[in-house]
Coordinates of C-alpha atoms in Angstrom, one line a residue:
X547 CA 0.0 0.0 0.0
X548 CA 1.3 3.4 -0.9
X549 CA 2.1 6.1 1.9
X550 CA -0.7 8.2 0.7
X551 CA -4.1 6.3 0.2
X552 CA -6.6 7.7 -2.2
X553 CA -9.4 7.4 0.2
X554 CA -10.2 8.2 3.8
X555 CA -9.4 6.6 7.1
X556 CA -13.3 6.4 7.5
X557 CA -13.4 4.1 4.3
X558 CA -10.8 1.8 5.5
X559 CA -12.5 1.5 9.1
X560 CA -15.9 0.9 7.1
X561 CA -14.1 -1.6 4.8
X562 CA -12.4 -3.4 7.9
X563 CA -15.8 -3.5 9.8
X564 CA -18.2 -4.6 7.2
X565 CA -16.5 -6.3 4.6
X566 CA -13.3 -8.1 5.6
X567 CA -14.2 -11.6 6.7
X568 CA -12.1 -13.7 9.0
X569 CA -11.0 -17.4 8.6
X570 CA -12.1 -20.1 11.4
X571 CA -8.4 -20.3 12.5
X572 CA -8.2 -16.2 13.1
X573 CA -11.6 -16.7 14.8
X574 CA -10.3 -19.3 17.0
X575 CA -6.9 -17.8 17.7
X576 CA -8.7 -14.3 18.7
X577 CA -11.0 -16.1 21.0
X578 CA -7.8 -18.1 22.7
X579 CA -5.7 -15.0 22.9
X580 CA -8.1 -12.6 24.0
X581 CA -10.5 -14.6 26.1
X582 CA -10.5 -14.0 30.0
X583 CA -10.8 -17.7 30.5
X584 CA -7.8 -18.6 28.4
X585 CA -5.6 -19.6 31.4
X586 CA -8.6 -21.6 33.0
X587 CA -9.1 -23.4 29.6
X588 CA -5.7 -24.5 29.2
X589 CA -5.5 -25.8 32.7
X590 CA -8.4 -28.2 32.6
X591 CA -8.0 -31.7 31.0
X592 CA -10.9 -31.5 28.6
X593 CA -9.5 -28.0 27.1
X594 CA -6.0 -29.7 26.7
X595 CA -7.7 -32.8 25.1
X596 CA -9.4 -30.5 22.7
X597 CA -6.4 -28.7 21.9
X598 CA -4.6 -31.9 21.2
X599 CA -7.4 -33.1 18.9
X600 CA -7.3 -29.9 17.1
X601 CA -3.6 -30.1 16.3
X602 CA -3.9 -33.6 15.4
X603 CA -6.3 -33.3 13.0
X604 CA -4.3 -30.2 11.2
X605 CA -1.5 -32.4 11.0
X606 CA -3.4 -35.3 9.5
X607 CA -4.5 -33.0 7.0
X608 CA -1.1 -31.6 6.1
X609 CA 0.3 -35.2 5.8
X610 CA -2.6 -36.6 3.7
X611 CA -2.9 -33.7 1.2
X612 CA 0.9 -33.8 0.8
X613 CA 0.9 -37.4 -0.5
X614 CA -1.8 -36.5 -2.9
X615 CA 0.2 -34.0 -5.0
X616 CA 1.1 -35.1 -8.3
X617 CA 4.2 -33.5 -10.3
X618 CA 3.6 -31.1 -13.3
X619 CA 5.3 -31.9 -16.4
X620 CA 8.0 -29.0 -17.0
X621 CA 6.7 -28.9 -20.7
X622 CA 3.4 -27.3 -19.7
X623 CA 3.3 -23.8 -21.0
X624 CA 2.7 -21.0 -18.6
X625 CA -0.8 -20.1 -20.0
X626 CA -1.7 -23.6 -20.8
X627 CA -4.0 -25.3 -18.3
X628 CA -3.7 -28.8 -18.9
X629 CA -5.6 -31.8 -17.2
X630 CA -2.7 -32.4 -14.9
X631 CA -2.8 -28.9 -14.0
X632 CA -6.4 -28.8 -13.2
X633 CA -5.9 -32.1 -11.0
X634 CA -3.2 -30.3 -9.3
X635 CA -5.4 -27.2 -8.5
X636 CA -8.7 -29.5 -7.6
X637 CA -6.9 -32.3 -5.6
X638 CA -4.2 -32.9 -3.1
X639 CA -2.4 -29.7 -2.3
X640 CA -5.4 -27.6 -3.9
X641 CA -7.5 -28.7 -0.9
X642 CA -4.8 -27.7 1.4
X643 CA -4.4 -24.5 -0.1
X644 CA -8.2 -23.5 0.0
X645 CA -8.3 -24.7 3.6
X646 CA -5.5 -22.2 4.5
X647 CA -6.1 -19.4 1.9
X648 CA -6.9 -16.2 3.4
X649 CA -10.0 -14.4 2.0
X650 CA -9.3 -11.6 -0.3
X651 CA -8.6 -8.2 0.9
X652 CA -11.6 -6.2 -0.3
X653 CA -11.1 -2.6 -1.6
X654 CA -12.7 0.1 0.0
X655 CA -16.5 0.7 -0.7
X656 CA -19.1 3.2 -0.2
X657 CA -21.4 2.6 2.7
X658 CA -25.2 2.3 1.8
X659 CA -25.7 5.9 3.1
X660 CA -22.9 7.3 0.9
X661 CA -24.3 5.4 -2.0
X662 CA -27.9 6.8 -1.8
X663 CA -26.6 10.4 -1.1
X664 CA -24.1 10.2 -4.1
X665 CA -26.8 8.9 -6.3
X666 CA -29.1 11.6 -5.4
X667 CA -26.8 14.3 -5.7
X668 CA -25.8 13.1 -9.3
X669 CA -29.4 12.6 -10.4
X670 CA -30.3 16.2 -9.1
X671 CA -27.1 17.7 -10.8
X672 CA -28.3 15.8 -14.1
X673 CA -31.9 17.2 -13.9
X674 CA -30.6 20.7 -13.1
X675 CA -27.6 20.7 -15.7
X676 CA -29.0 18.7 -18.6
X677 CA -30.6 21.6 -20.9
X678 CA -27.1 23.8 -20.0
X679 CA -25.1 20.9 -21.5
X680 CA -27.1 20.2 -24.4
X681 CA -26.9 23.8 -25.4
X682 CA -23.1 23.8 -24.7
X683 CA -22.7 20.3 -26.9
X684 CA -24.8 22.2 -29.7
X685 CA -22.0 25.0 -29.5
X686 CA -19.3 22.3 -29.9
X687 CA -21.1 21.0 -33.0
X688 CA -21.3 24.3 -34.3
X689 CA -17.7 24.9 -33.8
X690 CA -17.1 21.7 -35.7
X691 CA -19.1 22.9 -38.7
X692 CA -17.1 26.1 -38.6
X693 CA -13.7 24.2 -38.8
X694 CA -15.0 22.1 -41.6
X695 CA -16.5 24.9 -43.6
X696 CA -13.1 26.6 -43.4
X697 CA -11.4 23.4 -44.8
X698 CA -14.0 22.9 -47.4
X699 CA -13.9 26.2 -48.9
X700 CA -10.2 26.8 -48.8
X701 CA -8.5 23.2 -48.7
X702 CA -10.8 20.5 -49.9
X703 CA -8.6 17.4 -50.8
X704 CA -5.5 18.5 -49.1
X705 CA -4.3 17.3 -45.9
X706 CA -4.7 20.3 -43.6
X707 CA -6.0 23.7 -44.0
X708 CA -3.8 27.1 -43.4
X709 CA -6.7 29.2 -42.2
X710 CA -4.9 32.6 -42.3
X711 CA -3.7 32.0 -45.9
X712 CA -6.7 30.5 -47.1
X713 CA -5.2 27.5 -48.4
X714 CA -4.4 24.0 -48.1
X715 CA -1.3 21.9 -47.1
X716 CA -0.1 18.3 -47.7
X717 CA 2.1 17.2 -44.8
X718 CA 0.9 13.8 -44.3
X719 CA 0.9 12.2 -47.8
X720 CA -1.7 14.0 -49.5
X721 CA -4.4 11.6 -49.0
X722 CA -7.1 14.1 -47.7
X723 CA -6.5 13.7 -43.8
X724 CA -8.6 16.1 -42.4
X725 CA -11.7 14.5 -44.5
X726 CA -11.0 10.9 -43.0
X727 CA -10.0 12.0 -39.4
X728 CA -13.2 14.2 -39.5
X729 CA -15.6 11.8 -40.8
X730 CA -16.6 9.9 -37.6
X731 CA -16.8 12.9 -35.6
X732 CA -19.3 14.3 -37.9
X733 CA -21.1 10.9 -37.9
X734 CA -21.3 11.1 -34.1
X735 CA -22.4 14.7 -34.1
X736 CA -25.3 14.2 -36.7
X737 CA -23.7 16.4 -38.9
X738 CA -25.1 14.8 -42.2
X739 CA -24.1 17.4 -44.6
X740 CA -20.6 16.9 -43.6
X741 CA -21.0 13.1 -43.7
X742 CA -22.0 13.3 -47.2
X743 CA -19.5 15.8 -48.3
X744 CA -16.5 13.8 -46.9
X745 CA -18.0 10.2 -47.7
X746 CA -18.7 11.4 -51.4
X747 CA -15.0 12.8 -51.7
X748 CA -13.5 9.5 -50.1
X749 CA -15.6 7.4 -52.6
X750 CA -14.5 9.6 -55.7
X751 CA -11.0 10.5 -54.9
X752 CA -9.4 8.2 -52.2
X753 CA -8.7 4.8 -54.3
X754 CA -6.5 6.8 -56.9
X755 CA -4.7 8.6 -54.0
X756 CA -3.6 5.4 -52.5
X757 CA -2.5 4.2 -55.9
X758 CA -0.4 7.3 -56.9
X759 CA 0.9 9.0 -53.7
X760 CA 4.2 8.7 -52.4
X761 CA 5.8 8.5 -48.9
X762 CA 3.6 8.3 -45.8
X763 CA 4.6 7.7 -42.0
X764 CA 3.1 4.1 -41.0
X765 CA 2.1 5.7 -37.6
X766 CA 0.2 8.8 -38.8
X767 CA -1.6 7.2 -41.6
X768 CA -2.7 4.1 -39.5
X769 CA -4.2 6.0 -36.5
X770 CA -5.6 8.9 -38.5
X771 CA -6.7 7.3 -42.0
X772 CA -6.9 3.7 -41.6
X773 CA -8.5 4.3 -38.0
X774 CA -11.0 6.8 -39.3
X775 CA -12.0 4.7 -42.3
X776 CA -12.7 1.8 -39.9
X777 CA -14.7 3.6 -37.5
X778 CA -16.6 5.3 -40.4
X779 CA -17.4 1.6 -41.9
X780 CA -18.6 0.7 -38.4
X781 CA -20.7 3.9 -37.5
X782 CA -22.1 4.1 -41.1
X783 CA -23.9 0.6 -40.5
X784 CA -21.0 -1.8 -41.6
X785 CA -20.7 -4.8 -39.8
X786 CA -24.0 -4.0 -38.4
X787 CA -22.8 -0.8 -36.8
X788 CA -24.5 1.5 -34.5
X789 CA -25.7 4.2 -36.7
X790 CA -27.1 2.3 -40.1
X791 CA -29.1 5.4 -41.2
X792 CA -26.0 7.7 -41.6
X793 CA -25.5 9.7 -45.0
X794 CA -22.7 9.1 -47.3
X795 CA -22.0 6.0 -49.5
X796 CA -22.2 2.5 -48.9
X797 CA -20.1 1.6 -45.9
X798 CA -18.3 -1.1 -48.0
X799 CA -16.6 1.9 -49.8
X800 CA -14.8 2.6 -46.5
X801 CA -13.7 -0.9 -45.8
X802 CA -12.3 -1.3 -49.3
X803 CA -10.2 1.7 -49.0
X804 CA -8.9 0.5 -45.4
X805 CA -8.0 -2.8 -47.0
X806 CA -6.1 -1.2 -49.9
X807 CA -4.1 1.2 -47.7
X808 CA -3.3 -1.4 -44.9
X809 CA -2.0 -4.0 -47.9
X810 CA 0.6 -1.3 -48.5
X811 CA 1.3 -0.1 -45.0
X812 CA 2.1 -4.1 -44.3
X813 CA 5.2 -3.6 -46.3
X814 CA 6.7 -1.7 -43.3
X815 CA 6.5 -5.0 -41.5
X816 CA 7.4 -7.3 -44.1
X817 CA 10.3 -5.3 -45.3
X818 CA 12.1 -5.1 -41.9
X819 CA 14.8 -7.8 -41.0
X820 CA 13.1 -7.8 -37.3
X821 CA 9.9 -7.6 -35.9
X822 CA 9.9 -3.9 -35.6
X823 CA 8.4 -2.1 -38.5
X824 CA 10.1 0.5 -40.8
X825 CA 8.7 4.0 -40.1
X826 CA 7.8 4.9 -43.7
X827 CA 6.1 3.4 -46.5
X828 CA 6.0 4.5 -50.4
X829 CA 2.4 3.7 -51.3
X830 CA 2.7 3.6 -55.0
X831 CA 5.7 1.3 -55.1
X832 CA 4.4 -0.6 -52.0
X833 CA 8.0 -0.5 -50.4
X834 CA 9.2 0.7 -47.1
X835 CA 12.4 2.0 -45.6
X836 CA 13.6 3.3 -42.1
X837 CA 13.7 6.8 -40.9
X838 CA 16.9 8.8 -41.8
X839 CA 18.7 7.8 -38.5
X840 CA 17.4 4.3 -38.9
X841 CA 15.4 4.4 -35.8
X842 CA 11.7 3.7 -35.4
X843 CA 9.9 5.5 -32.5
X844 CA 8.7 3.1 -29.8
X845 CA 5.2 4.5 -29.4
X846 CA 4.7 4.6 -33.3
X847 CA 5.5 0.9 -33.7
X848 CA 3.6 0.0 -30.8
X849 CA 0.4 2.0 -31.7
X850 CA -1.0 0.3 -34.8
X851 CA -2.1 -2.8 -33.2
X852 CA -5.8 -1.9 -32.6
X853 CA -6.6 -0.9 -36.3
X854 CA -4.8 -4.1 -37.8
X855 CA -6.5 -6.1 -35.1
X856 CA -10.0 -4.7 -36.3
X857 CA -9.2 -4.9 -40.0
X858 CA -8.3 -8.6 -39.6
X859 CA -11.6 -9.3 -37.7
X860 CA -13.6 -7.6 -40.2
X861 CA -12.2 -9.2 -43.2
X862 CA -11.4 -12.6 -41.8
X863 CA -7.7 -12.4 -42.9
X864 CA -5.3 -12.7 -40.1
X865 CA -2.2 -11.3 -41.6
X866 CA -2.9 -7.8 -40.7
X867 CA -3.1 -8.7 -36.9
X868 CA -0.3 -11.1 -37.0
X869 CA 2.1 -8.6 -38.3
X870 CA 1.0 -6.0 -35.9
X871 CA 1.0 -8.1 -32.7
X872 CA 4.7 -9.4 -33.6
X873 CA 5.6 -6.0 -32.2
X874 CA 4.1 -6.4 -29.2
X875 CA 5.1 -9.9 -28.6
X876 CA 8.7 -8.7 -29.4
X877 CA 8.8 -5.9 -26.9
X878 CA 7.4 -8.3 -24.1
X879 CA 10.7 -10.0 -24.3
X880 CA 13.1 -6.8 -24.3
X881 CA 14.5 -5.5 -21.0
X882 CA 12.9 -2.8 -19.6
X883 CA 13.3 -0.4 -16.5
X884 CA 10.5 -1.3 -14.2
X885 CA 8.4 -1.7 -17.1
X886 CA 9.3 1.7 -18.9
X887 CA 10.8 1.6 -22.2
X888 CA 13.5 3.9 -24.4
X889 CA 11.6 5.8 -26.8
X890 CA 13.6 4.6 -29.8
X891 CA 13.9 1.1 -31.1
X892 CA 15.9 -0.5 -33.9
X893 CA 14.1 -2.2 -36.8
X894 CA 17.6 -3.5 -37.8
X895 CA 18.4 -5.3 -34.7
X896 CA 14.8 -5.1 -32.9
X897 CA 16.5 -3.7 -29.8
X898 CA 15.8 -0.4 -28.0
X899 CA 18.1 2.5 -28.7
X900 CA 19.5 4.9 -26.0
X901 CA 18.3 5.6 -22.6
X902 CA 15.8 8.4 -22.9
X903 CA 12.4 7.3 -21.0
X904 CA 9.5 9.5 -21.1
X905 CA 5.6 9.5 -21.7
X906 CA 5.6 12.4 -24.1
X907 CA 6.5 12.3 -27.6
X908 CA 7.8 8.9 -29.0
X909 CA 6.9 7.1 -25.9
X910 CA 3.2 8.1 -25.0
X911 CA 0.8 5.9 -26.6
X912 CA 2.9 2.6 -26.2
X913 CA 1.6 2.5 -22.6
X914 CA -1.9 3.5 -24.0
X915 CA -2.1 0.6 -26.3
X916 CA -0.9 -2.0 -23.9
X917 CA -4.3 -1.5 -21.8
X918 CA -6.1 -0.8 -25.0
X919 CA -5.3 -3.6 -27.1
X920 CA -5.9 -6.1 -24.1
X921 CA -9.3 -4.7 -23.7
X922 CA -10.0 -4.8 -27.5
X923 CA -9.1 -8.6 -27.2
X924 CA -10.4 -9.6 -23.9
X925 CA -11.1 -13.1 -23.5
X926 CA -8.2 -14.0 -25.9
X927 CA -4.6 -15.0 -25.0
X928 CA -3.1 -11.6 -24.6
X929 CA -3.1 -11.4 -20.7
X930 CA 0.6 -10.5 -21.0
X931 CA -0.3 -7.0 -22.4
X932 CA -2.2 -6.2 -19.0
X933 CA 0.7 -7.6 -17.1
X934 CA 3.0 -5.3 -19.2
X935 CA 0.7 -2.2 -18.5
X936 CA 0.5 -2.9 -14.7
X937 CA 4.2 -3.2 -14.5
X938 CA 4.8 0.0 -16.6
X939 CA 2.2 2.2 -14.3
X940 CA 4.3 0.9 -11.3
X941 CA 7.4 2.3 -12.7
X942 CA 5.6 5.4 -13.7
X943 CA 4.5 5.8 -10.1
X944 CA 8.0 4.9 -8.8
X945 CA 10.2 6.6 -11.2
X946 CA 8.4 9.4 -12.8
X947 CA 5.8 11.1 -10.7
X948 CA 6.6 14.1 -8.5
X949 CA 5.1 17.0 -6.9
X950 CA 5.9 20.7 -7.7
X951 CA 6.8 23.3 -5.2
X952 CA 5.4 25.5 -3.6
X953 CA 1.9 24.1 -4.1
X954 CA 2.2 20.4 -4.7
X955 CA 0.9 19.8 -8.3
X956 CA 1.5 16.1 -9.1
X957 CA 3.2 15.6 -12.6
X958 CA 5.1 13.3 -14.6
X959 CA 8.6 14.0 -15.5
X960 CA 11.4 12.3 -17.6
X961 CA 14.4 10.3 -17.4
X962 CA 16.4 11.6 -20.7
X963 CA 19.7 9.6 -19.7
X964 CA 17.7 6.5 -18.1
X965 CA 17.3 5.4 -14.5
X966 CA 21.0 6.3 -13.7
X967 CA 20.8 9.6 -14.9
X968 CA 19.1 12.6 -13.8
X969 CA 15.1 13.4 -13.4
X970 CA 14.1 16.2 -15.6
X971 CA 10.8 18.1 -14.3
X972 CA 9.6 18.4 -17.9
X973 CA 6.0 17.3 -19.0
X974 CA 4.9 17.5 -22.5
X975 CA 1.3 18.4 -23.0
X976 CA 1.0 14.9 -24.7
X977 CA 1.4 13.3 -21.4
X978 CA -2.1 14.6 -20.5
X979 CA -3.4 11.4 -22.2
X980 CA -2.4 9.4 -19.3
X981 CA -5.3 10.7 -16.9
X982 CA -7.7 9.1 -19.0
X983 CA -5.7 5.7 -19.7
X984 CA -5.2 5.3 -15.8
X985 CA -8.9 5.8 -15.4
X986 CA -9.8 3.2 -18.0
X987 CA -7.3 0.8 -16.8
X988 CA -8.7 1.0 -13.2
X989 CA -12.1 0.4 -14.1
X990 CA -11.9 -1.2 -17.5
X991 CA -14.6 1.2 -18.9
X992 CA -17.1 0.9 -16.1
X993 CA -18.2 3.7 -13.9
X994 CA -16.2 3.9 -10.6
X995 CA -19.6 3.6 -8.8
X996 CA -20.5 0.3 -10.7
X997 CA -16.8 -1.2 -10.2
X998 CA -16.8 -0.6 -6.4
X999 CA -20.3 -1.9 -6.0
X1000 CA -19.3 -5.1 -7.8
X1001 CA -15.9 -5.5 -5.7
X1002 CA -13.9 -5.2 -9.1
X1003 CA -11.3 -2.6 -7.9
X1004 CA -8.0 -3.5 -6.2
X1005 CA -6.3 -1.0 -3.8
X1006 CA -3.8 -0.3 -6.9
X1007 CA -7.1 0.4 -9.1
X1008 CA -7.8 3.0 -6.6
X1009 CA -4.4 4.6 -6.3
X1010 CA -4.3 4.9 -10.1
X1011 CA -7.5 6.5 -10.4
X1012 CA -6.6 9.0 -7.6
X1013 CA -3.4 9.5 -9.6
X1014 CA -5.4 10.0 -12.6
X1015 CA -7.6 12.8 -11.1
X1016 CA -4.7 14.5 -9.6
X1017 CA -2.7 14.6 -12.7
X1018 CA -6.0 15.8 -14.7
X1019 CA -5.8 18.8 -12.3
X1020 CA -2.4 19.7 -13.3
X1021 CA -3.2 19.5 -16.9
X1022 CA -6.2 21.9 -16.3
X1023 CA -3.8 24.0 -14.2
X1024 CA -1.0 24.2 -17.1
X1025 CA -4.1 25.9 -19.2
X1026 CA -5.2 28.1 -16.4
X1027 CA -1.7 29.6 -15.6
X1028 CA -1.4 31.1 -18.9
X1029 CA -2.9 34.5 -19.9
X1030 CA -4.9 32.8 -22.7
X1031 CA -6.2 29.8 -20.7
X1032 CA -4.6 27.5 -23.5
X1033 CA -1.9 25.2 -22.8
X1034 CA 1.7 25.4 -24.0
X1035 CA 3.3 22.5 -25.8
X1036 CA 5.4 21.7 -22.9
X1037 CA 5.8 22.8 -19.1
X1038 CA 8.4 22.4 -16.6
X1039 CA 7.9 22.1 -13.0
X1040 CA 9.7 23.6 -10.0
X1041 CA 10.8 20.8 -7.5
X1042 CA 12.1 20.4 -4.2
X1043 CA 16.0 21.5 -4.5
X1044 CA 15.7 22.3 -8.2
X1045 CA 14.2 25.3 -9.2
X1046 CA 13.7 25.5 -13.0
X1047 CA 13.6 29.3 -13.0
X1048 CA 12.4 31.3 -16.1
X1049 CA 9.2 32.8 -17.4
X1050 CA 5.8 32.0 -15.9
X1051 CA 2.5 31.4 -17.6
X1052 CA 1.3 35.1 -17.8
X1053 CA -1.8 34.8 -15.6
X1054 CA -0.9 36.3 -12.4
X1055 CA -4.0 35.5 -10.7
X1056 CA -3.1 31.8 -10.9
X1057 CA -2.4 30.1 -7.6
X1058 CA 0.3 27.8 -9.4
X1059 CA 2.1 30.6 -11.2
X1060 CA 5.2 29.8 -9.4
X1061 CA 5.1 25.9 -9.9
X1062 CA 4.9 26.1 -13.6
X1063 CA 7.6 27.4 -15.9
X1064 CA 7.0 27.7 -19.6
X1065 CA 10.2 28.4 -21.9
X1066 CA 10.0 30.5 -24.8
X1067 CA 10.5 27.8 -27.4
X1068 CA 7.6 25.8 -25.7
X1069 CA 4.7 28.4 -25.7
X1070 CA 3.0 27.1 -28.7
X1071 CA -0.3 25.4 -28.8
X1072 CA -1.2 23.1 -31.5
X1073 CA -5.0 22.6 -30.8
X1074 CA -4.3 19.3 -29.0
X1075 CA -6.7 16.9 -27.5
X1076 CA -5.0 15.0 -24.7
X1077 CA -6.5 17.0 -21.6
X1078 CA -10.0 17.2 -23.0
X1079 CA -9.4 13.4 -23.6
X1080 CA -8.6 12.7 -20.1
X1081 CA -11.5 15.1 -18.9
X1082 CA -13.9 12.9 -21.0
X1083 CA -12.8 9.7 -19.7
X1084 CA -12.6 10.9 -16.0
X1085 CA -16.3 12.4 -16.4
X1086 CA -17.5 9.0 -17.8
X1087 CA -16.1 6.8 -15.0
X1088 CA -16.3 9.3 -11.9
X1089 CA -19.5 11.3 -12.8
X1090 CA -17.8 14.6 -11.4
X1091 CA -19.2 17.4 -13.1
X1092 CA -16.0 19.5 -12.6
X1093 CA -14.5 17.6 -15.4
X1094 CA -17.2 19.1 -17.6
X1095 CA -16.8 22.6 -16.3
X1096 CA -13.1 22.3 -16.8
X1097 CA -13.6 21.1 -20.5
X1098 CA -16.1 24.1 -21.1
X1099 CA -13.4 26.6 -20.0
X1100 CA -10.9 25.1 -22.5
X1101 CA -13.4 25.2 -25.2
X1102 CA -14.3 28.8 -24.6
X1103 CA -10.5 29.6 -24.8
X1104 CA -10.4 27.8 -28.1
X1105 CA -13.1 30.0 -29.4
X1106 CA -11.8 33.1 -28.1
X1107 CA -8.3 33.0 -29.4
X1108 CA -8.1 30.2 -32.1
X1109 CA -11.4 30.9 -34.3
X1110 CA -10.8 32.4 -37.6
X1111 CA -13.9 34.2 -39.0
X1112 CA -13.3 33.3 -42.4
X1113 CA -13.7 29.5 -41.1
X1114 CA -11.4 27.2 -39.2
X1115 CA -9.2 27.3 -36.3
X1116 CA -5.5 28.0 -36.0
X1117 CA -2.7 27.1 -33.8
X1118 CA -1.1 29.7 -31.7
X1119 CA 2.6 30.6 -31.4
X1120 CA 2.6 32.0 -27.8
X1121 CA -0.2 31.4 -25.2
X1122 CA 1.3 33.5 -22.4
X1123 CA 0.6 36.7 -24.1
X1124 CA -2.6 38.6 -25.2
X1125 CA -3.2 38.9 -28.1
X1126 CA -1.4 35.6 -29.0
X1127 CA 0.6 35.5 -32.3
X1128 CA -1.1 33.0 -34.6
X1129 CA 0.7 30.0 -36.1
X1130 CA -1.7 29.5 -39.5
X1131 CA -2.4 25.9 -39.1
X1132 CA -5.4 23.6 -38.3
X1133 CA -4.3 20.1 -37.4
X1134 CA -6.5 17.4 -38.6
X1135 CA -6.6 16.1 -35.0
X1136 CA -8.8 19.2 -34.0
X1137 CA -11.5 18.0 -35.8
X1138 CA -10.9 14.2 -35.1
X1139 CA -10.0 14.5 -31.5
X1140 CA -10.4 17.5 -29.6
X1141 CA -13.8 18.8 -30.7
X1142 CA -15.1 15.0 -30.4
X1143 CA -13.7 14.4 -27.0
X1144 CA -15.3 18.0 -25.9
X1145 CA -18.6 17.0 -27.6
X1146 CA -18.8 13.7 -26.0
X1147 CA -17.9 15.2 -22.7
X1148 CA -21.0 17.4 -22.5
X1149 CA -23.2 14.2 -24.0
X1150 CA -25.0 11.3 -22.9
X1151 CA -22.4 8.4 -21.6
X1152 CA -24.6 5.9 -23.8
X1153 CA -23.0 7.6 -27.0
X1154 CA -20.0 5.5 -27.7
X1155 CA -20.1 3.5 -24.1
X1156 CA -16.4 2.6 -22.8
X1157 CA -17.5 -0.7 -22.1
X1158 CA -18.1 -1.4 -25.6
X1159 CA -15.6 0.6 -27.6
X1160 CA -11.9 1.6 -27.3
X1161 CA -10.8 4.7 -28.9
X1162 CA -7.6 4.5 -30.6
X1163 CA -4.8 7.0 -30.0
X1164 CA -6.7 9.5 -32.7
X1165 CA -9.9 9.3 -30.9
X1166 CA -11.6 7.0 -33.6
X1167 CA -13.9 4.5 -31.8
X1168 CA -13.3 0.8 -32.5
X1169 CA -15.7 -1.6 -31.0
X1170 CA -14.4 -4.4 -28.7
X1171 CA -13.9 -7.4 -30.9
X1172 CA -15.2 -10.0 -28.2
X1173 CA -18.5 -7.9 -28.3
X1174 CA -18.8 -7.0 -31.7
X1175 CA -21.7 -8.4 -34.0

């Protein structure tokens, strides 16, 4: 148990009193050791006889059960439960284990009065706030339409919009990335006109683009385009998806393009001499090659499995899943630092390169996909992914989590030179994915209340959920500490014995102005989604309306400082000054992730429920395979 528990001592006392059972031996021992008649009992001959009989009976059980144990063959695989193994557990020593086994240590649970009070509070809050959140959700949809209108008017068919220059730019291979990334957002929002326009473009233009375009990045193309096409296929009614009345082309169009694209991306795996794929693919040649420095990013190679697994499920062709899963199976065998891994890996040798460990760029989504791929494949033989996730989070807590001074913000730092090197109090905005992933890993998509009611949470789960809530607050304060109310790309934290020094965020009224340092090179904002992503998960899981309020504050800041009157939204160069200088770029993920997560945050929890879907790292919802129709 950690030094600081994520619940009150009242919870612990309640748990101890109400739910922790005691074994027969514990009861007898307690009576014998505490009874006032202990001395008299042992003095009488009858008492001595009873004690001897009890000890003799226990000795008999030990001796008879020991002789019944049968050896297990060394050839039995770790995860293979053979008949011989079953006999071992159901006979002989199994009886002995069950006889002596202590009852499970149950996690804290709410008392009946607390459950009733909490339910009443949530229900009253929902009744009071629902019209307000419906209106706010509509404002998010309006923002999406505004972003799309700018893209459609000035950049249709290009990867991204430059909203100030009123033109498009291709930085992701020229496949119309914004169209595909935004499509399932439009479906979820019921923006039928956008669905029709995007779907029609895909049907008419995407097949040719896939055939003739050149180099693309395996990771970016998989998470944005392949993931977007697969999600659109499902949401439009393919494979008996959830919304068969959607506008646009026949769902098969999305699946056909997804498969055509994936067949070319597979070259990154098959051309590599190891189980680690190359980083780049030339679509028209169906060829692949490593990055200029020869390295692949650990996060990138380990963040394609959800998409390829689902494609194999839909097509019945296992090749996509087999190639992608080789990566995680291989990483499982490599040495790690308390479950943590360096951010680079070589496709030539299959080994990690360097010592840099972080949950920011090039490291982040490796940890995210460990738990999400396990959830997607629940019920299959991928339990090693959950074990890797649990080990990694323990490593994060032990090696990377610190508190700032003077006000104690919990944050996740870096080990740029490995475990033996110094700790860096640097935290990318990208790390703000972690609160959502921790919450998802703790409850497996269920609400906290249900998971506690059904006794599904361990103490470790509770600690991870508390860490998620603390980190989410830190991520929000990184927004609040700036003049614009928008987060920088990177923040540093002052810690005990190591003051970073340097410029603050500009909001002199912030309590945490002296905790957070924002360096000049890190002041830009790219319209990133990670913080609102975590707010979405935490609201769904805890039901705490503060996450909605925080999300609304962030959305209002986007509206105030990044909206372009002629259409679209723009990145910013400096969030610490007003007015902020604008950067002239609308990333595809603003439509694909940021606005989608805010919209879902303000909506009903039955839309894309977390126990039926996993979101890929680009926020494209993919059905949990074991529950897919």
